[in-house]
Amino acid sequence: MDSIYRDVPMSKVKFGAKHEYEYVSNFKVLQAVFDKHKIDNTIPVERLMKCRFQDNLEFLQWMKKYWDQYYPGGPYDALGRRKGEVVGGNTMRHSAIKAPSPHMPGPGSAGVKKAMSNSHMSRSTASTTSASTARKTTAPPRAAAAAGPLNNNEDAIRAELVAEYQKMTTQMTQQMQELKLTVEQVEKEREFYFSKLREIELYIQTRTEAGIDDHMDATFKEVQAIMYKTEDGFEIPETAEEATF
């Protein structure tokens, strides 16, 4: 959102959030941006904080669609806007990723210092000429330094996005594996109890066909009523076979 409107209060964002109250604070900042720019969408904070795959995926898809539609284009200094804060990690100084300043000496700086020192010591014409030549060799790095910060920022943003997506992919994959194990366990329990109920059903049918007294017949019918009873709102699928249970 900040890359679109450039007015998100980044100082209020907790980039290294680890606790629930920090996540809630960040969502409040984002919701305030939505309200300010009249974005008709409410952030499902509780569902997102439960880290459910479907909820997070849908919200990310909406964010991506909104960004594609409204991003004004042009370069965006994300690291500068965050004051050097790294998402999900430690802080780092913004100046640490900047390209050399035009005032910083290039590869020939050692030669310049040595030549200048010799010039002051001996004040010879040869030393002065050597120092002048060394200064000229630093011109290309100074000219190239102008495009350095922009390229470095773009590389840093790209690398950061890749790392963030990889982290999300890993988390979602882990959640899917956990859900798969849960489903398998539920299916095993379902089959177990189904087989038990089927045995009871066959037993009742066998005894009923063999002939029983009225008292036992009434008891078996009560058991069958319990077995075939369904919860309110439950509907048997139309494609289901007309089995006894």
PDB file of C-alpha atoms in Angstrom:
ATOM      1  CA  MET A   1       0.000   0.000   0.000  1.00  0.00           C
ATOM      2  CA  ASP A   2       2.852   2.379   0.718  1.00  0.00           C
ATOM      3  CA  SER A   3       4.256   1.822  -2.775  1.00  0.00           C
ATOM      4  CA  ILE A   4       0.907   3.085  -4.134  1.00  0.00           C
ATOM      5  CA  TYR A   5       0.064   5.996  -1.809  1.00  0.00           C
ATOM      6  CA  ARG A   6       3.455   6.746  -0.130  1.00  0.00           C
ATOM      7  CA  ASP A   7       1.720   7.843   3.083  1.00  0.00           C
ATOM      8  CA  VAL A   8       1.667   4.732   5.286  1.00  0.00           C
ATOM      9  CA  PRO A   9       3.072   5.606   8.752  1.00  0.00           C
ATOM     10  CA  MET A  10       5.967   3.156   8.479  1.00  0.00           C
ATOM     11  CA  SER A  11       7.290   4.154  11.905  1.00  0.00           C
ATOM     12  CA  LYS A  12       4.239   2.471  13.454  1.00  0.00           C
ATOM     13  CA  VAL A  13       4.768  -0.816  11.615  1.00  0.00           C
ATOM     14  CA  LYS A  14       6.481  -3.596  13.579  1.00  0.00           C
ATOM     15  CA  PHE A  15       8.508  -5.363  10.871  1.00  0.00           C
ATOM     16  CA  GLY A  16       9.917  -7.941  13.280  1.00  0.00           C
ATOM     17  CA  ALA A  17       6.519  -8.843  14.775  1.00  0.00           C
ATOM     18  CA  LYS A  18       6.483 -12.141  16.673  1.00  0.00           C
ATOM     19  CA  HIS A  19       3.605 -11.737  19.138  1.00  0.00           C
ATOM     20  CA  GLU A  20      -0.139 -11.544  18.637  1.00  0.00           C
ATOM     21  CA  TYR A  21      -0.471  -7.972  19.881  1.00  0.00           C
ATOM     22  CA  GLU A  22       2.201  -6.879  17.388  1.00  0.00           C
ATOM     23  CA  TYR A  23       0.318  -8.511  14.514  1.00  0.00           C
ATOM     24  CA  VAL A  24      -2.886  -6.784  15.636  1.00  0.00           C
ATOM     25  CA  SER A  25      -1.086  -3.431  15.727  1.00  0.00           C
ATOM     26  CA  ASN A  26       0.163  -3.905  12.159  1.00  0.00           C
ATOM     27  CA  PHE A  27      -3.297  -4.836  10.908  1.00  0.00           C
ATOM     28  CA  LYS A  28      -4.680  -1.683  12.547  1.00  0.00           C
ATOM     29  CA  VAL A  29      -2.164   0.414  10.608  1.00  0.00           C
ATOM     30  CA  LEU A  30      -3.193  -1.274   7.347  1.00  0.00           C
ATOM     31  CA  GLN A  31      -6.915  -0.887   8.099  1.00  0.00           C
ATOM     32  CA  ALA A  32      -6.350   2.819   8.801  1.00  0.00           C
ATOM     33  CA  VAL A  33      -4.836   3.148   5.310  1.00  0.00           C
ATOM     34  CA  PHE A  34      -7.882   1.379   3.837  1.00  0.00           C
ATOM     35  CA  ASP A  35     -10.210   3.782   5.660  1.00  0.00           C
ATOM     36  CA  LYS A  36      -8.192   6.848   4.681  1.00  0.00           C
ATOM     37  CA  HIS A  37      -8.287   6.023   0.971  1.00  0.00           C
ATOM     38  CA  LYS A  38     -11.859   4.660   1.121  1.00  0.00           C
ATOM     39  CA  ILE A  39     -10.851   1.128   0.153  1.00  0.00           C
ATOM     40  CA  ASP A  40     -13.981  -0.997   0.431  1.00  0.00           C
ATOM     41  CA  ASN A  41     -12.460  -3.984   2.152  1.00  0.00           C
ATOM     42  CA  THR A  42     -12.273  -5.079   5.780  1.00  0.00           C
ATOM     43  CA  ILE A  43      -9.230  -7.035   6.935  1.00  0.00           C
ATOM     44  CA  PRO A  44     -10.274 -10.387   8.505  1.00  0.00           C
ATOM     45  CA  VAL A  45      -7.755 -10.070  11.326  1.00  0.00           C
ATOM     46  CA  GLU A  46      -8.895 -13.041  13.417  1.00  0.00           C
ATOM     47  CA  ARG A  47      -8.946 -15.445  10.470  1.00  0.00           C
ATOM     48  CA  LEU A  48      -5.568 -14.261   9.155  1.00  0.00           C
ATOM     49  CA  MET A  49      -3.938 -14.642  12.574  1.00  0.00           C
ATOM     50  CA  LYS A  50      -5.066 -18.282  12.715  1.00  0.00           C
ATOM     51  CA  CYS A  51      -2.730 -18.830   9.719  1.00  0.00           C
ATOM     52  CA  ARG A  52      -5.303 -20.763   7.742  1.00  0.00           C
ATOM     53  CA  PHE A  53      -4.113 -21.398   4.221  1.00  0.00           C
ATOM     54  CA  GLN A  54      -7.313 -20.453   2.373  1.00  0.00           C
ATOM     55  CA  ASP A  55      -7.913 -17.182   4.287  1.00  0.00           C
ATOM     56  CA  ASN A  56      -4.344 -15.935   3.857  1.00  0.00           C
ATOM     57  CA  LEU A  57      -4.235 -16.945   0.189  1.00  0.00           C
ATOM     58  CA  GLU A  58      -7.466 -15.092  -0.611  1.00  0.00           C
ATOM     59  CA  PHE A  59      -6.259 -11.921   1.138  1.00  0.00           C
ATOM     60  CA  LEU A  60      -2.890 -12.029  -0.655  1.00  0.00           C
ATOM     61  CA  GLN A  61      -4.641 -12.501  -3.996  1.00  0.00           C
ATOM     62  CA  TRP A  62      -6.819  -9.472  -3.299  1.00  0.00           C
ATOM     63  CA  MET A  63      -3.777  -7.378  -2.327  1.00  0.00           C
ATOM     64  CA  LYS A  64      -1.926  -8.420  -5.486  1.00  0.00           C
ATOM     65  CA  LYS A  65      -4.914  -7.551  -7.698  1.00  0.00           C
ATOM     66  CA  TYR A  66      -5.304  -4.149  -6.015  1.00  0.00           C
ATOM     67  CA  TRP A  67      -1.601  -3.387  -6.395  1.00  0.00           C
ATOM     68  CA  ASP A  68      -1.607  -4.346 -10.098  1.00  0.00           C
ATOM     69  CA  GLN A  69      -4.546  -2.023 -10.664  1.00  0.00           C
ATOM     70  CA  TYR A  70      -3.401   1.075  -8.759  1.00  0.00           C
ATOM     71  CA  TYR A  71       0.414   1.018  -8.623  1.00  0.00           C
ATOM     72  CA  PRO A  72       1.518   4.305 -10.260  1.00  0.00           C
ATOM     73  CA  GLY A  73       4.739   2.850 -11.645  1.00  0.00           C
ATOM     74  CA  GLY A  74       8.291   4.102 -11.303  1.00  0.00           C
ATOM     75  CA  PRO A  75      10.952   3.209  -8.727  1.00  0.00           C
ATOM     76  CA  TYR A  76      10.009   2.719  -5.073  1.00  0.00           C
ATOM     77  CA  ASP A  77      12.638   2.864  -2.318  1.00  0.00           C
ATOM     78  CA  ALA A  78      11.086   0.338   0.086  1.00  0.00           C
ATOM     79  CA  LEU A  79      14.198   0.026   2.231  1.00  0.00           C
ATOM     80  CA  GLY A  80      14.473   3.792   2.522  1.00  0.00           C
ATOM     81  CA  ARG A  81      10.815   4.138   3.486  1.00  0.00           C
ATOM     82  CA  ARG A  82      11.361   1.560   6.250  1.00  0.00           C
ATOM     83  CA  LYS A  83      14.482   3.384   7.481  1.00  0.00           C
ATOM     84  CA  GLY A  84      16.556   0.262   6.914  1.00  0.00           C
ATOM     85  CA  GLU A  85      14.179  -2.088   8.741  1.00  0.00           C
ATOM     86  CA  VAL A  86      14.289  -5.654   7.386  1.00  0.00           C
ATOM     87  CA  VAL A  87      10.999  -7.584   7.267  1.00  0.00           C
ATOM     88  CA  GLY A  88      10.924 -10.367   9.850  1.00  0.00           C
ATOM     89  CA  GLY A  89      14.524  -9.878  10.938  1.00  0.00           C
ATOM     90  CA  ASN A  90      17.102  -7.572  12.457  1.00  0.00           C
ATOM     91  CA  THR A  91      17.533  -3.936  11.554  1.00  0.00           C
ATOM     92  CA  MET A  92      20.332  -2.661   9.365  1.00  0.00           C
ATOM     93  CA  ARG A  93      21.562   0.765   8.470  1.00  0.00           C
ATOM     94  CA  HIS A  94      20.236   2.074   5.204  1.00  0.00           C
ATOM     95  CA  SER A  95      23.618   3.473   4.324  1.00  0.00           C
ATOM     96  CA  ALA A  96      25.065  -0.033   4.387  1.00  0.00           C
ATOM     97  CA  ILE A  97      23.512  -0.903   1.009  1.00  0.00           C
ATOM     98  CA  LYS A  98      24.142   2.395  -0.717  1.00  0.00           C
ATOM     99  CA  ALA A  99      26.543   2.621  -3.609  1.00  0.00           C
ATOM    100  CA  PRO A 100      29.712   4.664  -3.054  1.00  0.00           C
ATOM    101  CA  SER A 101      29.061   8.388  -2.800  1.00  0.00           C
ATOM    102  CA  PRO A 102      30.368  10.555  -5.645  1.00  0.00           C
ATOM    103  CA  HIS A 103      32.727  12.101  -3.102  1.00  0.00           C
ATOM    104  CA  MET A 104      34.222   8.750  -2.111  1.00  0.00           C
ATOM    105  CA  PRO A 105      37.430   7.779  -3.890  1.00  0.00           C
ATOM    106  CA  GLY A 106      37.437   4.907  -6.361  1.00  0.00           C
ATOM    107  CA  PRO A 107      39.955   2.124  -6.894  1.00  0.00           C
ATOM    108  CA  GLY A 108      42.761   4.625  -7.352  1.00  0.00           C
ATOM    109  CA  SER A 109      42.390   6.204  -3.918  1.00  0.00           C
ATOM    110  CA  ALA A 110      45.550   4.603  -2.518  1.00  0.00           C
ATOM    111  CA  GLY A 111      47.573   5.981  -5.385  1.00  0.00           C
ATOM    112  CA  VAL A 112      46.100   9.439  -4.876  1.00  0.00           C
ATOM    113  CA  LYS A 113      46.910   9.493  -1.157  1.00  0.00           C
ATOM    114  CA  LYS A 114      50.454   8.270  -1.794  1.00  0.00           C
ATOM    115  CA  ALA A 115      51.016  10.762  -4.592  1.00  0.00           C
ATOM    116  CA  MET A 116      49.635  13.654  -2.536  1.00  0.00           C
ATOM    117  CA  SER A 117      51.846  12.662   0.400  1.00  0.00           C
ATOM    118  CA  ASN A 118      54.927  12.564  -1.824  1.00  0.00           C
ATOM    119  CA  SER A 119      53.920  15.907  -3.292  1.00  0.00           C
ATOM    120  CA  HIS A 120      53.836  17.544   0.120  1.00  0.00           C
ATOM    121  CA  MET A 121      57.124  15.942   1.169  1.00  0.00           C
ATOM    122  CA  SER A 122      59.240  16.511  -1.897  1.00  0.00           C
ATOM    123  CA  ARG A 123      57.142  19.085  -3.785  1.00  0.00           C
ATOM    124  CA  SER A 124      58.551  17.607  -6.971  1.00  0.00           C
ATOM    125  CA  THR A 125      56.955  18.033 -10.371  1.00  0.00           C
ATOM    126  CA  ALA A 126      56.978  14.256 -10.950  1.00  0.00           C
ATOM    127  CA  SER A 127      54.940  13.554  -7.785  1.00  0.00           C
ATOM    128  CA  THR A 128      52.398  16.256  -8.666  1.00  0.00           C
ATOM    129  CA  THR A 129      51.945  14.768 -12.153  1.00  0.00           C
ATOM    130  CA  SER A 130      51.465  11.256 -10.663  1.00  0.00           C
ATOM    131  CA  ALA A 131      48.792  12.528  -8.239  1.00  0.00           C
ATOM    132  CA  SER A 132      46.960  14.323 -11.051  1.00  0.00           C
ATOM    133  CA  THR A 133      46.948  11.165 -13.150  1.00  0.00           C
ATOM    134  CA  ALA A 134      45.582   9.136 -10.214  1.00  0.00           C
ATOM    135  CA  ARG A 135      42.695  11.600  -9.721  1.00  0.00           C
ATOM    136  CA  LYS A 136      41.703  11.242 -13.354  1.00  0.00           C
ATOM    137  CA  THR A 137      41.405   7.473 -12.977  1.00  0.00           C
ATOM    138  CA  THR A 138      38.741   7.940 -10.283  1.00  0.00           C
ATOM    139  CA  ALA A 139      36.364   9.741 -12.668  1.00  0.00           C
ATOM    140  CA  PRO A 140      34.668   6.628 -14.152  1.00  0.00           C
ATOM    141  CA  PRO A 141      33.618   5.232 -10.731  1.00  0.00           C
ATOM    142  CA  ARG A 142      32.147   8.633  -9.818  1.00  0.00           C
ATOM    143  CA  ALA A 143      30.123   8.739 -13.024  1.00  0.00           C
ATOM    144  CA  ALA A 144      28.871   5.201 -12.538  1.00  0.00           C
ATOM    145  CA  ALA A 145      27.945   5.798  -8.893  1.00  0.00           C
ATOM    146  CA  ALA A 146      24.887   7.868  -9.884  1.00  0.00           C
ATOM    147  CA  ALA A 147      22.959   4.775 -10.986  1.00  0.00           C
ATOM    148  CA  GLY A 148      24.278   2.620  -8.154  1.00  0.00           C
ATOM    149  CA  PRO A 149      21.722   3.325  -5.347  1.00  0.00           C
ATOM    150  CA  LEU A 150      18.700   2.677  -7.573  1.00  0.00           C
ATOM    151  CA  ASN A 151      20.042  -0.657  -8.803  1.00  0.00           C
ATOM    152  CA  ASN A 152      21.012  -1.745  -5.298  1.00  0.00           C
ATOM    153  CA  ASN A 153      17.573  -0.835  -3.939  1.00  0.00           C
ATOM    154  CA  GLU A 154      15.814  -2.779  -6.693  1.00  0.00           C
ATOM    155  CA  ASP A 155      18.018  -5.826  -6.046  1.00  0.00           C
ATOM    156  CA  ALA A 156      17.388  -5.601  -2.300  1.00  0.00           C
ATOM    157  CA  ILE A 157      13.607  -5.334  -2.793  1.00  0.00           C
ATOM    158  CA  ARG A 158      13.590  -8.244  -5.221  1.00  0.00           C
ATOM    159  CA  ALA A 159      15.663 -10.442  -2.907  1.00  0.00           C
ATOM    160  CA  GLU A 160      13.470  -9.516   0.056  1.00  0.00           C
ATOM    161  CA  LEU A 161      10.266 -10.390  -1.812  1.00  0.00           C
ATOM    162  CA  VAL A 162      11.697 -13.713  -2.947  1.00  0.00           C
ATOM    163  CA  ALA A 163      12.710 -14.593   0.618  1.00  0.00           C
ATOM    164  CA  GLU A 164       9.288 -13.596   1.942  1.00  0.00           C
ATOM    165  CA  TYR A 165       7.436 -15.682  -0.661  1.00  0.00           C
ATOM    166  CA  GLN A 166       9.691 -18.660   0.026  1.00  0.00           C
ATOM    167  CA  LYS A 167       8.961 -18.375   3.744  1.00  0.00           C
ATOM    168  CA  MET A 168       5.206 -18.207   3.095  1.00  0.00           C
ATOM    169  CA  THR A 169       5.403 -21.181   0.742  1.00  0.00           C
ATOM    170  CA  THR A 170       7.206 -23.216   3.389  1.00  0.00           C
ATOM    171  CA  GLN A 171       4.638 -22.320   6.039  1.00  0.00           C
ATOM    172  CA  MET A 172       1.706 -23.142   3.758  1.00  0.00           C
ATOM    173  CA  THR A 173       3.271 -26.447   2.741  1.00  0.00           C
ATOM    174  CA  GLN A 174       3.689 -27.368   6.405  1.00  0.00           C
ATOM    175  CA  GLN A 175       0.064 -26.451   7.129  1.00  0.00           C
ATOM    176  CA  MET A 176      -1.117 -28.573   4.217  1.00  0.00           C
ATOM    177  CA  GLN A 177       0.854 -31.561   5.526  1.00  0.00           C
ATOM    178  CA  GLU A 178      -0.667 -31.129   8.978  1.00  0.00           C
ATOM    179  CA  LEU A 179      -4.169 -30.917   7.506  1.00  0.00           C
ATOM    180  CA  LYS A 180      -3.521 -34.011   5.419  1.00  0.00           C
ATOM    181  CA  LEU A 181      -2.498 -35.981   8.512  1.00  0.00           C
ATOM    182  CA  THR A 182      -5.585 -34.753  10.353  1.00  0.00           C
ATOM    183  CA  VAL A 183      -7.873 -35.831   7.508  1.00  0.00           C
ATOM    184  CA  GLU A 184      -6.258 -39.265   7.364  1.00  0.00           C
ATOM    185  CA  GLN A 185      -6.736 -39.721  11.106  1.00  0.00           C
ATOM    186  CA  VAL A 186     -10.398 -38.675  10.914  1.00  0.00           C
ATOM    187  CA  GLU A 187     -11.005 -41.103   8.055  1.00  0.00           C
ATOM    188  CA  LYS A 188      -9.493 -43.973  10.053  1.00  0.00           C
ATOM    189  CA  GLU A 189     -11.712 -43.174  13.039  1.00  0.00           C
ATOM    190  CA  ARG A 190     -14.758 -42.937  10.787  1.00  0.00           C
ATOM    191  CA  GLU A 191     -14.088 -46.357   9.267  1.00  0.00           C
ATOM    192  CA  PHE A 192     -13.558 -47.873  12.716  1.00  0.00           C
ATOM    193  CA  TYR A 193     -16.855 -46.649  14.164  1.00  0.00           C
ATOM    194  CA  PHE A 194     -18.719 -47.384  10.938  1.00  0.00           C
ATOM    195  CA  SER A 195     -17.617 -51.035  11.046  1.00  0.00           C
ATOM    196  CA  LYS A 196     -18.754 -51.309  14.676  1.00  0.00           C
ATOM    197  CA  LEU A 197     -22.173 -49.888  13.894  1.00  0.00           C
ATOM    198  CA  ARG A 198     -22.471 -52.169  10.876  1.00  0.00           C
ATOM    199  CA  GLU A 199     -21.801 -55.203  13.062  1.00  0.00           C
ATOM    200  CA  ILE A 200     -24.494 -54.116  15.503  1.00  0.00           C
ATOM    201  CA  GLU A 201     -26.940 -53.586  12.656  1.00  0.00           C
ATOM    202  CA  LEU A 202     -26.314 -57.061  11.187  1.00  0.00           C
ATOM    203  CA  TYR A 203     -26.646 -58.629  14.610  1.00  0.00           C
ATOM    204  CA  ILE A 204     -30.059 -57.002  15.149  1.00  0.00           C
ATOM    205  CA  GLN A 205     -31.267 -58.063  11.717  1.00  0.00           C
ATOM    206  CA  THR A 206     -30.148 -61.641  12.271  1.00  0.00           C
ATOM    207  CA  ARG A 207     -31.843 -61.919  15.670  1.00  0.00           C
ATOM    208  CA  THR A 208     -35.014 -60.286  14.396  1.00  0.00           C
ATOM    209  CA  GLU A 209     -35.281 -62.685  11.451  1.00  0.00           C
ATOM    210  CA  ALA A 210     -34.690 -65.679  13.765  1.00  0.00           C
ATOM    211  CA  GLY A 211     -37.628 -64.642  15.910  1.00  0.00           C
ATOM    212  CA  ILE A 212     -37.566 -62.804  19.231  1.00  0.00           C
ATOM    213  CA  ASP A 213     -40.077 -61.880  21.914  1.00  0.00           C
ATOM    214  CA  ASP A 214     -41.892 -58.566  22.027  1.00  0.00           C
ATOM    215  CA  HIS A 215     -39.638 -57.157  24.724  1.00  0.00           C
ATOM    216  CA  MET A 216     -36.436 -57.771  22.725  1.00  0.00           C
ATOM    217  CA  ASP A 217     -38.117 -56.557  19.551  1.00  0.00           C
ATOM    218  CA  ALA A 218     -38.964 -53.243  21.208  1.00  0.00           C
ATOM    219  CA  THR A 219     -35.374 -52.937  22.498  1.00  0.00           C
ATOM    220  CA  PHE A 220     -33.881 -53.600  19.063  1.00  0.00           C
ATOM    221  CA  LYS A 221     -36.174 -51.034  17.488  1.00  0.00           C
ATOM    222  CA  GLU A 222     -35.025 -48.419  19.990  1.00  0.00           C
ATOM    223  CA  VAL A 223     -31.388 -49.204  19.176  1.00  0.00           C
ATOM    224  CA  GLN A 224     -32.104 -48.931  15.454  1.00  0.00           C
ATOM    225  CA  ALA A 225     -33.849 -45.589  15.995  1.00  0.00           C
ATOM    226  CA  ILE A 226     -30.716 -44.271  17.687  1.00  0.00           C
ATOM    227  CA  MET A 227     -28.468 -45.626  14.934  1.00  0.00           C
ATOM    228  CA  TYR A 228     -30.512 -44.094  12.095  1.00  0.00           C
ATOM    229  CA  LYS A 229     -31.144 -40.777  13.819  1.00  0.00           C
ATOM    230  CA  THR A 230     -29.571 -37.730  12.067  1.00  0.00           C
ATOM    231  CA  GLU A 231     -28.618 -34.296  13.360  1.00  0.00           C
ATOM    232  CA  ASP A 232     -30.738 -31.238  12.558  1.00  0.00           C
ATOM    233  CA  GLY A 233     -29.812 -29.868   9.165  1.00  0.00           C
ATOM    234  CA  PHE A 234     -28.068 -33.052   8.029  1.00  0.00           C
ATOM    235  CA  GLU A 235     -28.933 -34.126   4.493  1.00  0.00           C
ATOM    236  CA  ILE A 236     -28.124 -37.486   2.978  1.00  0.00           C
ATOM    237  CA  PRO A 237     -26.419 -37.022  -0.443  1.00  0.00           C
ATOM    238  CA  GLU A 238     -28.648 -37.873  -3.399  1.00  0.00           C
ATOM    239  CA  THR A 239     -25.927 -40.052  -4.925  1.00  0.00           C
ATOM    240  CA  ALA A 240     -25.584 -42.159  -1.788  1.00  0.00           C
ATOM    241  CA  GLU A 241     -26.624 -45.767  -2.052  1.00  0.00           C
ATOM    242  CA  GLU A 242     -29.709 -46.788  -0.130  1.00  0.00           C
ATOM    243  CA  ALA A 243     -27.757 -48.812   2.397  1.00  0.00           C
ATOM    244  CA  THR A 244     -29.080 -49.692   5.784  1.00  0.00           C
ATOM    245  CA  PHE A 245     -26.394 -47.520   7.399  1.00  0.00           C
TER     246      PHE A 245
END
